[in-house]
Tab-separated table of N, CA and C in Angstrom:
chain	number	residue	atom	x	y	z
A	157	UNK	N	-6.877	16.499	-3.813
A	157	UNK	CA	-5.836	15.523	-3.955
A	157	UNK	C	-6.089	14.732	-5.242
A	158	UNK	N	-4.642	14.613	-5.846
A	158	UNK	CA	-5.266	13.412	-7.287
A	158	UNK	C	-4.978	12.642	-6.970
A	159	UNK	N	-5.006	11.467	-7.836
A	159	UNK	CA	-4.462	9.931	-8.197
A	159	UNK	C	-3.280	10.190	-8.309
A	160	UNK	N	-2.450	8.716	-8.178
A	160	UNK	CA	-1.200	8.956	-9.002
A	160	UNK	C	-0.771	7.122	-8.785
A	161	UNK	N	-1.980	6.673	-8.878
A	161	UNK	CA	-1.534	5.361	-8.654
A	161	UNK	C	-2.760	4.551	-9.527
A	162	UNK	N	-2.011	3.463	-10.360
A	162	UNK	CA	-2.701	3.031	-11.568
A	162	UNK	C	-3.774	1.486	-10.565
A	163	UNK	N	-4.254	1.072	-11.933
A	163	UNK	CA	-5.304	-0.204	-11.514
A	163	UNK	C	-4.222	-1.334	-10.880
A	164	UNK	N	-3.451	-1.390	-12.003
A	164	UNK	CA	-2.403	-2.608	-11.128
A	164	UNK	C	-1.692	-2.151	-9.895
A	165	UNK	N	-1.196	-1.209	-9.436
A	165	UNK	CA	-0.397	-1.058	-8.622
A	165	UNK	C	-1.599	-1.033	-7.632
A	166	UNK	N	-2.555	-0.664	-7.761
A	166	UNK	CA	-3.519	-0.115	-6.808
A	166	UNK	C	-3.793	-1.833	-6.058
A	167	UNK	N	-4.492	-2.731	-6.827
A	167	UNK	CA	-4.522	-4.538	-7.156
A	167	UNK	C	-3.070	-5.077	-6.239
A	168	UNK	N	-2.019	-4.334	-6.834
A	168	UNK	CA	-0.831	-5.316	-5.942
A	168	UNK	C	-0.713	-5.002	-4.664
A	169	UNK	N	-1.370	-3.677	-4.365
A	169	UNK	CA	-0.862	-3.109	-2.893
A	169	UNK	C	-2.067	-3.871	-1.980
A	170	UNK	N	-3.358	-4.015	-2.672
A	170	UNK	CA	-4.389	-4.563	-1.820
A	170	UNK	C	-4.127	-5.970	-1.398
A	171	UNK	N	-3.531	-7.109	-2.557
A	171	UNK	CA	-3.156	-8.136	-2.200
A	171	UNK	C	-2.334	-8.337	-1.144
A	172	UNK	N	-1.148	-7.373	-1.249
A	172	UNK	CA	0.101	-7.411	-0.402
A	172	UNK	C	-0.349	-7.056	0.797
A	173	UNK	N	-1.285	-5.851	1.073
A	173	UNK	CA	-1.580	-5.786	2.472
A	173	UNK	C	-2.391	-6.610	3.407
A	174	UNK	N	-3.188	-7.285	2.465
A	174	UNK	CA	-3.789	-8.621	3.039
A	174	UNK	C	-3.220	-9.736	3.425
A	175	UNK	N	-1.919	-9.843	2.677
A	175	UNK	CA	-1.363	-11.311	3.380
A	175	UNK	C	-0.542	-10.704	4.001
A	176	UNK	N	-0.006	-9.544	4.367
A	176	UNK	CA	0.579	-8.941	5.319
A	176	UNK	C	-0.230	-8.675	6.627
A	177	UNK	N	-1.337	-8.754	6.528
A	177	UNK	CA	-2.289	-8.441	7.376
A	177	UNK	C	-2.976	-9.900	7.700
A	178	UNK	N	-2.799	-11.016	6.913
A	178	UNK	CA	-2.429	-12.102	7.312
A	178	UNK	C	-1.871	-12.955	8.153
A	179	UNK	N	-0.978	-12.386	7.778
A	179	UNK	CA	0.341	-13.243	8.453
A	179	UNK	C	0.291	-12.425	10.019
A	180	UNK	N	-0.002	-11.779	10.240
A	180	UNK	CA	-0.237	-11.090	11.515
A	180	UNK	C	-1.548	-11.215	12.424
A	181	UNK	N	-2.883	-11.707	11.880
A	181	UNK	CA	-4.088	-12.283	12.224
A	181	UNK	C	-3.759	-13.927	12.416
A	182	UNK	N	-3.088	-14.188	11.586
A	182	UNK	CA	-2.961	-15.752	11.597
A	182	UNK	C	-1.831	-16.191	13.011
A	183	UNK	N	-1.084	-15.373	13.171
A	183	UNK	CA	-0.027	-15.398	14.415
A	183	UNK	C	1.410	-16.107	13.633
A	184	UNK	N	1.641	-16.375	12.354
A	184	UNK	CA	2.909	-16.546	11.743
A	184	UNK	C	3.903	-15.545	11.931
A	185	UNK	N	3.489	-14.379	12.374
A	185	UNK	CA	4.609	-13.246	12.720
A	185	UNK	C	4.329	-12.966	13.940
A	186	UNK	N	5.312	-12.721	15.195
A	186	UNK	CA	4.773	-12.276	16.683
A	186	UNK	C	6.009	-11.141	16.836
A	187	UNK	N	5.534	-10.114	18.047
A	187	UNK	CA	6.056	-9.421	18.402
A	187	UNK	C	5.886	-7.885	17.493
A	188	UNK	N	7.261	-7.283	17.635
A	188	UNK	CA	7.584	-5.753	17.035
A	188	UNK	C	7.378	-6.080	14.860
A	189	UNK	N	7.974	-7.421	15.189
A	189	UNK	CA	7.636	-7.422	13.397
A	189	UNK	C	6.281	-7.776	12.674
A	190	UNK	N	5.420	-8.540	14.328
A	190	UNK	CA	3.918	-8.537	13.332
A	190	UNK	C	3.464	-7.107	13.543
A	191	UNK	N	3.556	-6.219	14.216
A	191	UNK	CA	3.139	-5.057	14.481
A	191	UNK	C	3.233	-3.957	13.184
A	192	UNK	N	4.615	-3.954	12.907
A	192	UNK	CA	5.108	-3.462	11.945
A	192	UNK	C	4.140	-3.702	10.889
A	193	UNK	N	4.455	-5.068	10.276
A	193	UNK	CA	3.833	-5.832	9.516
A	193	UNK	C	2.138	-5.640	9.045
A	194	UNK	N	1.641	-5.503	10.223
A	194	UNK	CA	0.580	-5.372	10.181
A	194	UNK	C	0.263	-3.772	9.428
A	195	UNK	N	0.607	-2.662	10.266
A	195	UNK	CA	0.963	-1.487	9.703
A	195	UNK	C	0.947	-1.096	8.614
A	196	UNK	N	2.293	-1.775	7.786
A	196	UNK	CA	2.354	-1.289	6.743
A	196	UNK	C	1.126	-1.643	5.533
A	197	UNK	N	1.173	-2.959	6.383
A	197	UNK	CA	-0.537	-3.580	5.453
A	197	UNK	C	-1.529	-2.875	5.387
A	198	UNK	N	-2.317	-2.524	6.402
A	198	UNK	CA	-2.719	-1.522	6.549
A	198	UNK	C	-2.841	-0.078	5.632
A	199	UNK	N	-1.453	0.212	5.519
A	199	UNK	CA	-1.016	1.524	4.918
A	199	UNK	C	-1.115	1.236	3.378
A	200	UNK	N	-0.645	-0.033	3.024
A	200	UNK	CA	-0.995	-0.312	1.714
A	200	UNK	C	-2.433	-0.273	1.555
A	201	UNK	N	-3.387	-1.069	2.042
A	201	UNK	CA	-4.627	-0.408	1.602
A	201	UNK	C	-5.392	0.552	1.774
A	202	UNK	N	-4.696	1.943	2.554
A	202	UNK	CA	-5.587	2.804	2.593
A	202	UNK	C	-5.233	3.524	1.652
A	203	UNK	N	-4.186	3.394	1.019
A	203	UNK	CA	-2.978	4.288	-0.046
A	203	UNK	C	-3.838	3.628	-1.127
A	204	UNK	N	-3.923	1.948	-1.627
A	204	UNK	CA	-4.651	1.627	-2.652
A	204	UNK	C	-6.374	2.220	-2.877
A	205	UNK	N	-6.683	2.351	-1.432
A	205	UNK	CA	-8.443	2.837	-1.423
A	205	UNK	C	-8.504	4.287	-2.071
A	206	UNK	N	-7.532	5.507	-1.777
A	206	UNK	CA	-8.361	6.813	-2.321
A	206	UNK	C	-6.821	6.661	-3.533
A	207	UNK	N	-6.321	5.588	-3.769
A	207	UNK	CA	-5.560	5.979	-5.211
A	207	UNK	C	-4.160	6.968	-5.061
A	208	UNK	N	-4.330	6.871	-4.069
A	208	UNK	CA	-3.022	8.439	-3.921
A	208	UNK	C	-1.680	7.852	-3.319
A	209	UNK	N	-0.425	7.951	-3.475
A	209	UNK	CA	0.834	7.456	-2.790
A	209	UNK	C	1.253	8.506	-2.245
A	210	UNK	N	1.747	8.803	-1.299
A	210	UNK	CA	2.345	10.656	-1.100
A	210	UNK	C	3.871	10.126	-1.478
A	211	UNK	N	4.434	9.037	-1.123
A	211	UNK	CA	6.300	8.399	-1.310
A	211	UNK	C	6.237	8.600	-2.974
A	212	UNK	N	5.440	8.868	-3.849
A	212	UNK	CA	5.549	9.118	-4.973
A	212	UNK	C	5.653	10.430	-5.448
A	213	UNK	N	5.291	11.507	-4.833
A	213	UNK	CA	5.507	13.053	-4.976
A	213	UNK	C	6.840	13.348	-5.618
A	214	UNK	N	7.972	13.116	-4.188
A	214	UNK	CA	9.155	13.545	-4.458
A	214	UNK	C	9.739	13.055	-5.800
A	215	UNK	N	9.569	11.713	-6.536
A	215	UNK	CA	10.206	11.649	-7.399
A	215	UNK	C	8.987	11.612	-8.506
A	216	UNK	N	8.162	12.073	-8.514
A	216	UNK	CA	7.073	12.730	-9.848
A	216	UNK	C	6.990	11.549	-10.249
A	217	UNK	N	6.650	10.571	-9.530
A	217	UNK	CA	6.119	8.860	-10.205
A	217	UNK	C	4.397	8.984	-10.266
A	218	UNK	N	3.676	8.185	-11.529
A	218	UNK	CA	2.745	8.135	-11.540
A	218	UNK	C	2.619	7.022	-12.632
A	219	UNK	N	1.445	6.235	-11.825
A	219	UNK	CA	1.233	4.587	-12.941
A	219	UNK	C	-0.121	4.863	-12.948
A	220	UNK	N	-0.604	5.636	-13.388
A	220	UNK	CA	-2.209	6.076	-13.806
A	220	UNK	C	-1.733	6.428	-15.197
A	221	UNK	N	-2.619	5.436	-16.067
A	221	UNK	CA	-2.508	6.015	-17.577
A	221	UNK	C	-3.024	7.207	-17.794
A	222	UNK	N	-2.801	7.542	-18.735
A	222	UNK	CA	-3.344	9.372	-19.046
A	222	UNK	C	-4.204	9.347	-19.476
């Protein structure tokens, strides 16, 4: 599997899944939407940890400099 995801994007997804993952530890979101919420947080940092997006395939996106 390669990269296809640069330093910044990699940086914004970790932030974002933390206060998404926040807001769901903290109890500011309850129910089906902290669940969600939590999730996708989640999904953002495991996507930022090995560098790879798969939602980026189909349209041949890549923010890794060359």
């Amino acid at each position: 599997m390669f990269q296809n995801m640069g330093l910044y994007d990699r940086a914004i997804r970790v932030v974002v899944g933390l206060v998404l993952g926040g807001l769901y530890l903290g109890g500011v979101v309850e129910g089906t939407t902290a669940i969600v919420l939590f999730v996708i947080g989640l999904v953002m940092i495991a996507t930022s940890a090995i560098g790879f997006c798969p939602a980026y395939l189909p349209f041949k996106i890549s923010t890794k400099g060359k």
